[in-house]
Amino acid sequence: DWEVPTSGGIARARARLGSGPLEYVFGQVAQPVAEIDTRGAWLGSRRLVSIDGMVWDLPDSAENEAVFGRTTGAAFAQARVVTLVESGSHCAIGARIGPAAGKGSGEQSAAMALVELLDADMLCLADRLFYGFDLWCAAAATGAGLLWRIKDGIELPVVADLGDGSYTSLVFAKGTAAGIRVRLLAAARAGRDVSAGGQARLVRVVEYYVNGRTPAPAGRELICLITNLTDPADVPAAALAAAYHDRWEHEGANAQIKTGLRGPGRVLRSRSPDMVRQEIYGYLLAHYAITALICKAATETDTDPDRVRFVKAVRLARAHVSDPEAFSP
């Protein structure tokens, strides 16, 4: 006897439910799904994951603007969603929803909560907007491997050449005096541990060029990565450089949610902050369910999950979800 509820019935049920249950369910079910034989999901024994953010346009209501803010030149209030994504499956395994403008709107502050989800079996990738000394230290404390791009202008003095095109260096806490930096660098070059004082960390630097992306000399752009995997015998520099480009899988996952599920250019429907959070967690849960199924099917057929069309999977799900015989009571 089950029938698809009307839009009015769904709206009233959403208001009764609130955002809390969906956030709780996401926190319980959003776990890595790639198996050890899932193609493209690993670097050696380390599961590839990444941190990145996206911005969602919201209905133009006073409540949404007061809570989420509006970035310069934006036509709508906006929410910023920062996620931790398993690269091989595109499954989001952690998320933080916050304002896109004003206090607490930065991606680094959201990422500080997400790094708690890392573990020693992971290699976490992040773009240059995420590097900060405190965030780096918090992420490294989880035992996870880190491979983050950093901005131009950060000084990376050579401690030792590792012979594979990479070298060790030091990153410093903000505000560390020049004299202290010199002493810590000398201690690192002498082979002493410099992390005890909390002002510096030893990192490994991998640098390489990519072609044609920005107006750089000879049409090339320098990519500078730092990692806490300092032993070349563990992971060669070339393998790290190749692995970093799996960070773009996160961009693909964002596009799947915002375009494949929501629809290109569409604004969320919710006019109150709590309903905004509920709606976003709904999208995250729907995306997780579909990408987890894709990953399982791809693994069973020894196919890279990237080769399975997400939009086609969405269409198949939509064709069956309203069928009473296919819908669990």
C-alpha positions as a printed Julia matrix, in Angstrom:
329×3 Matrix{Float64}:
  0.0    0.0     0.0
  3.03   2.28    0.19
  3.02   5.35   -2.05
  5.6    8.07   -2.69
  4.81  10.92   -0.24
  3.77  14.27   -1.63
  6.18  17.21   -1.53
  4.07  18.84    1.2
  4.19  15.69    3.31
  7.96  15.46    2.89
  8.36  19.13    3.91
  6.34  18.63    7.11
  8.21  15.43    7.95
 11.55  17.2     7.42
 10.55  19.95    9.85
  9.6   17.38   12.49
 12.85  15.47   12.05
 15.4   18.3    12.13
 19.08  17.93   11.21
 20.34  15.99   14.23
 19.27  12.48   13.19
 20.77  12.82    9.7
 24.06  14.13   11.1
 24.11  11.21   13.54
 23.35   8.62   10.84
 26.08  10.07    8.61
 28.58   9.87   11.47
 27.68   6.2    12.04
 27.63   4.88    8.47
 30.25   7.0     6.68
 33.22   4.63    6.84
 35.84   3.7     4.23
 34.55   1.08    1.79
 37.48   0.33   -0.54
 38.88  -3.18   -0.23
 42.56  -4.0    -0.44
 42.03  -5.06   -4.08
 40.01  -1.96   -5.08
 41.86  -0.33   -7.95
 43.21   3.2    -7.37
 42.43   3.25   -3.64
 45.89   2.68   -2.15
 49.52   3.7    -2.21
 51.2    0.54   -1.03
 49.49  -0.33    2.25
 48.12   3.19    2.8
 44.52   4.11    2.02
 44.35   7.35    0.0
 42.08  10.02    1.48
 41.86  13.78    0.98
 40.47  16.92    2.61
 38.78  19.63    0.56
 35.86  22.05    0.69
 32.92  23.22   -1.39
 30.41  26.07   -1.13
 26.62  25.71   -1.46
 24.26  28.52   -2.47
 21.33  28.91   -0.05
 17.9   30.54   -0.32
 18.02  34.26    0.35
 16.56  34.38    3.87
 17.56  36.55    6.82
 18.1   33.45    8.97
 20.47  31.82    6.49
 22.48  34.99    5.98
 22.78  35.59    9.74
 24.19  32.1    10.36
 26.11  31.28    7.18
 27.06  34.71    5.8
 27.58  35.84    2.25
 30.94  36.0     0.48
 31.93  39.15   -1.39
 29.92  39.5    -4.58
 27.73  36.45   -3.89
 24.04  36.66   -4.8
 23.05  34.24   -2.02
 23.95  33.25    1.5
 26.36  30.31    1.36
 27.37  27.32    3.46
 30.88  25.89    3.38
 31.16  22.1     3.57
 34.59  20.55    4.21
 34.81  16.79    3.75
 37.24  13.96    4.25
 36.89  11.7     1.19
 38.21   8.24    0.41
 39.9    8.82   -2.93
 39.32   5.39   -4.45
 35.56   5.29   -3.84
 34.69   9.03   -3.66
 32.85   8.25   -0.39
 32.8   11.12    2.12
 33.85   9.65    5.49
 33.67  12.89    7.45
 32.06  16.31    7.01
 31.8   19.69    8.72
 29.18  22.28    7.74
 29.78  25.93    8.59
 29.56  29.51    7.34
 31.16  30.58    4.08
 31.92  34.08    5.39
 32.65  35.68    8.74
 33.99  34.14   11.95
 34.83  30.43   11.77
 34.39  30.26    8.0
 37.89  29.09    7.08
 38.61  25.65    5.67
 41.46  25.1     8.13
 39.2   25.44   11.18
 36.81  22.82    9.76
 39.7   20.57    8.8
 41.0   20.65   12.4
 37.95  18.6    13.43
 38.2   16.25   10.45
 41.83  15.21   11.01
 40.67  13.41   14.15
 39.21  10.8    11.77
 42.62   9.93   10.28
 44.48   6.79   11.3
 47.86   5.19   10.75
 46.7    3.22    7.69
 45.86   6.37    5.7
 47.76   8.75    3.45
 45.98  12.11    3.59
 46.25  14.52    0.63
 45.46  18.24    0.85
 45.78  21.31   -1.36
 47.87  24.36   -0.5
 45.0   26.26    1.15
 45.02  23.78    4.04
 48.62  23.94    5.21
 49.18  25.51    8.6
 51.71  24.43   11.22
 49.12  23.68   13.93
 46.86  21.72   11.55
 49.86  19.82   10.19
 50.94  18.82   13.71
 47.41  17.77   14.68
 47.08  15.6    11.57
 50.53  14.06   12.01
 49.72  13.2    15.64
 47.1   10.71   14.4
 49.85   8.56   12.9
 48.54   9.05    9.37
 50.83   9.74    6.45
 50.45  13.28    5.11
 51.12  14.6     1.61
 50.15  18.27    1.35
 50.89  20.93   -1.2
 52.13  24.23    0.23
 51.95  27.81   -0.96
 54.75  29.7    -2.64
 56.82  31.77   -0.27
 57.16  29.27    2.59
 60.85  28.87    3.36
 62.04  25.25    3.16
 65.76  25.11    4.06
 67.55  21.92    3.03
 68.45  19.61    5.93
 69.6   16.61    3.89
 69.42  15.51    0.25
 67.74  12.1     0.08
 69.09  11.17   -3.34
 65.77  10.43   -5.06
 64.87  13.99   -6.03
 63.53  14.83   -2.57
 65.11  16.38    0.51
 64.31  16.86    4.19
 63.52  20.3     5.56
 61.94  22.03    8.54
 58.59  23.78    8.86
 58.24  26.23   11.72
 55.47  27.42   14.01
 54.13  30.87   13.21
 56.14  33.58   14.93
 59.3   31.51   15.5
 62.18  33.99   15.72
 64.91  33.93   13.07
 67.61  33.06   15.61
 65.66  30.07   16.88
 65.13  28.89   13.31
 68.87  28.97   12.67
 69.6   26.94   15.82
 66.89  24.38   15.05
 68.15  24.0    11.48
 71.7   23.39   12.73
 70.39  20.78   15.19
 68.43  19.01   12.44
 71.47  18.92   10.16
 73.4   17.35   13.04
 70.79  14.6    13.21
 69.07  15.71   16.42
 65.29  15.65   17.02
 63.92  19.21   16.84
 60.24  18.5    17.52
 60.36  18.52   21.33
 59.95  22.28   21.7
 56.91  22.43   19.46
 58.42  25.08   17.17
 59.55  22.94   14.23
 58.83  19.66   12.46
 61.0   17.67   10.09
 59.35  17.11    6.7
 60.34  15.71    3.34
 59.96  17.95    0.28
 58.99  16.66   -3.18
 59.09  19.21   -6.03
 58.16  18.75   -9.68
 56.71  20.64  -12.63
 53.45  20.23  -14.51
 52.85  21.68  -17.95
 50.54  24.35  -19.24
 48.36  25.22  -16.22
 49.6   28.76  -15.43
 51.73  31.41  -17.15
 54.99  30.15  -15.64
 58.47  29.96  -17.17
 58.3   27.74  -20.26
 54.6   27.17  -19.52
 55.35  25.06  -16.44
 54.06  25.27  -12.87
 56.09  24.16   -9.85
 54.28  21.78   -7.48
 55.82  21.68   -4.0
 54.67  18.93   -1.63
 55.64  18.16    1.95
 55.19  14.8     3.64
 55.92  13.22    7.0
 57.03  10.03    5.18
 60.71  10.89    5.34
 62.26   7.55    4.31
 62.77   7.15    0.52
 62.99   3.38    1.02
 59.41   3.46    2.31
 57.91   5.55   -0.53
 59.99   6.95   -3.44
 59.53  10.6    -4.4
 58.12   9.68   -7.83
 55.39   7.55   -6.22
 54.41  10.42   -3.92
 54.24  12.87   -6.83
 51.98  10.48   -8.75
 49.79   9.8    -5.7
 49.16  13.49   -5.03
 47.17  13.81   -8.23
 44.54  11.5    -6.74
 43.56  14.58   -4.73
 41.62  15.63   -7.82
 39.29  12.71   -7.16
 37.93  14.89   -4.37
 36.94  17.51   -6.93
 35.13  14.77   -8.81
 33.28  13.72   -5.66
 32.19  17.32   -5.03
 30.9   17.59   -8.6
 28.96  14.34   -8.21
 27.11  15.76   -5.2
 26.54  19.3    -6.44
 25.81  18.48  -10.09
 24.97  14.78  -10.36
 22.58  14.76   -7.39
 21.47  18.36   -6.86
 21.58  19.53  -10.45
 23.86  22.19  -12.02
 23.42  25.72  -10.69
 20.57  24.87   -8.35
 20.1   26.55   -4.96
 19.23  24.45   -1.92
 15.56  24.59   -0.95
 15.89  25.18    2.82
 15.23  28.66    4.23
 16.36  27.96    7.81
 19.87  26.99    9.0
 18.76  23.72   10.62
 17.01  22.6     7.45
 20.09  23.62    5.42
 22.21  21.26    7.51
 19.62  18.52    7.19
 19.46  18.92    3.41
 23.24  18.83    3.02
 23.55  15.72    5.19
 20.82  14.17    3.05
 22.89  14.78   -0.08
 26.0   13.41    1.63
 24.14  10.26    2.69
 22.62   9.69   -0.76
 26.02  10.21   -2.38
 27.67   7.83    0.1
 25.08   5.12   -0.56
 25.54   5.3    -4.34
 29.35   5.55   -4.36
 29.63   2.68   -1.85
 27.56   0.48   -4.19
 29.65   1.58   -7.17
 32.87   0.74   -5.3
 31.58  -2.7    -4.29
 30.48  -3.56   -7.82
 33.73  -2.25   -9.33
 35.88  -4.18   -6.87
 34.02  -7.42   -7.56
 34.7   -7.02  -11.3
 38.3   -5.78  -10.9
 37.36  -2.39  -12.34
 38.53   1.04  -11.18
 35.46   2.73   -9.59
 36.34   5.88  -11.58
 35.27   4.06  -14.74
 31.67   3.64  -13.5
 29.44   6.55  -14.49
 27.97   8.15  -11.38
 25.08   9.86  -13.21
 23.98   6.55  -14.72
 24.03   4.96  -11.25
 21.87   7.83   -9.94
 19.35   7.28  -12.75
 19.15   3.58  -11.96
 18.58   4.31   -8.28
 15.88   6.87   -9.03
 14.12   4.45  -11.35
 13.74   1.89   -8.55
 13.5    3.82   -5.28
  9.83   4.72   -5.77
  8.85   1.13   -6.61
  6.98  -0.33   -3.58
  8.47  -3.75   -4.28
 12.02  -2.36   -4.19
 11.54  -0.03   -1.21
 12.16  -1.57    2.21
  9.27  -1.04    4.66
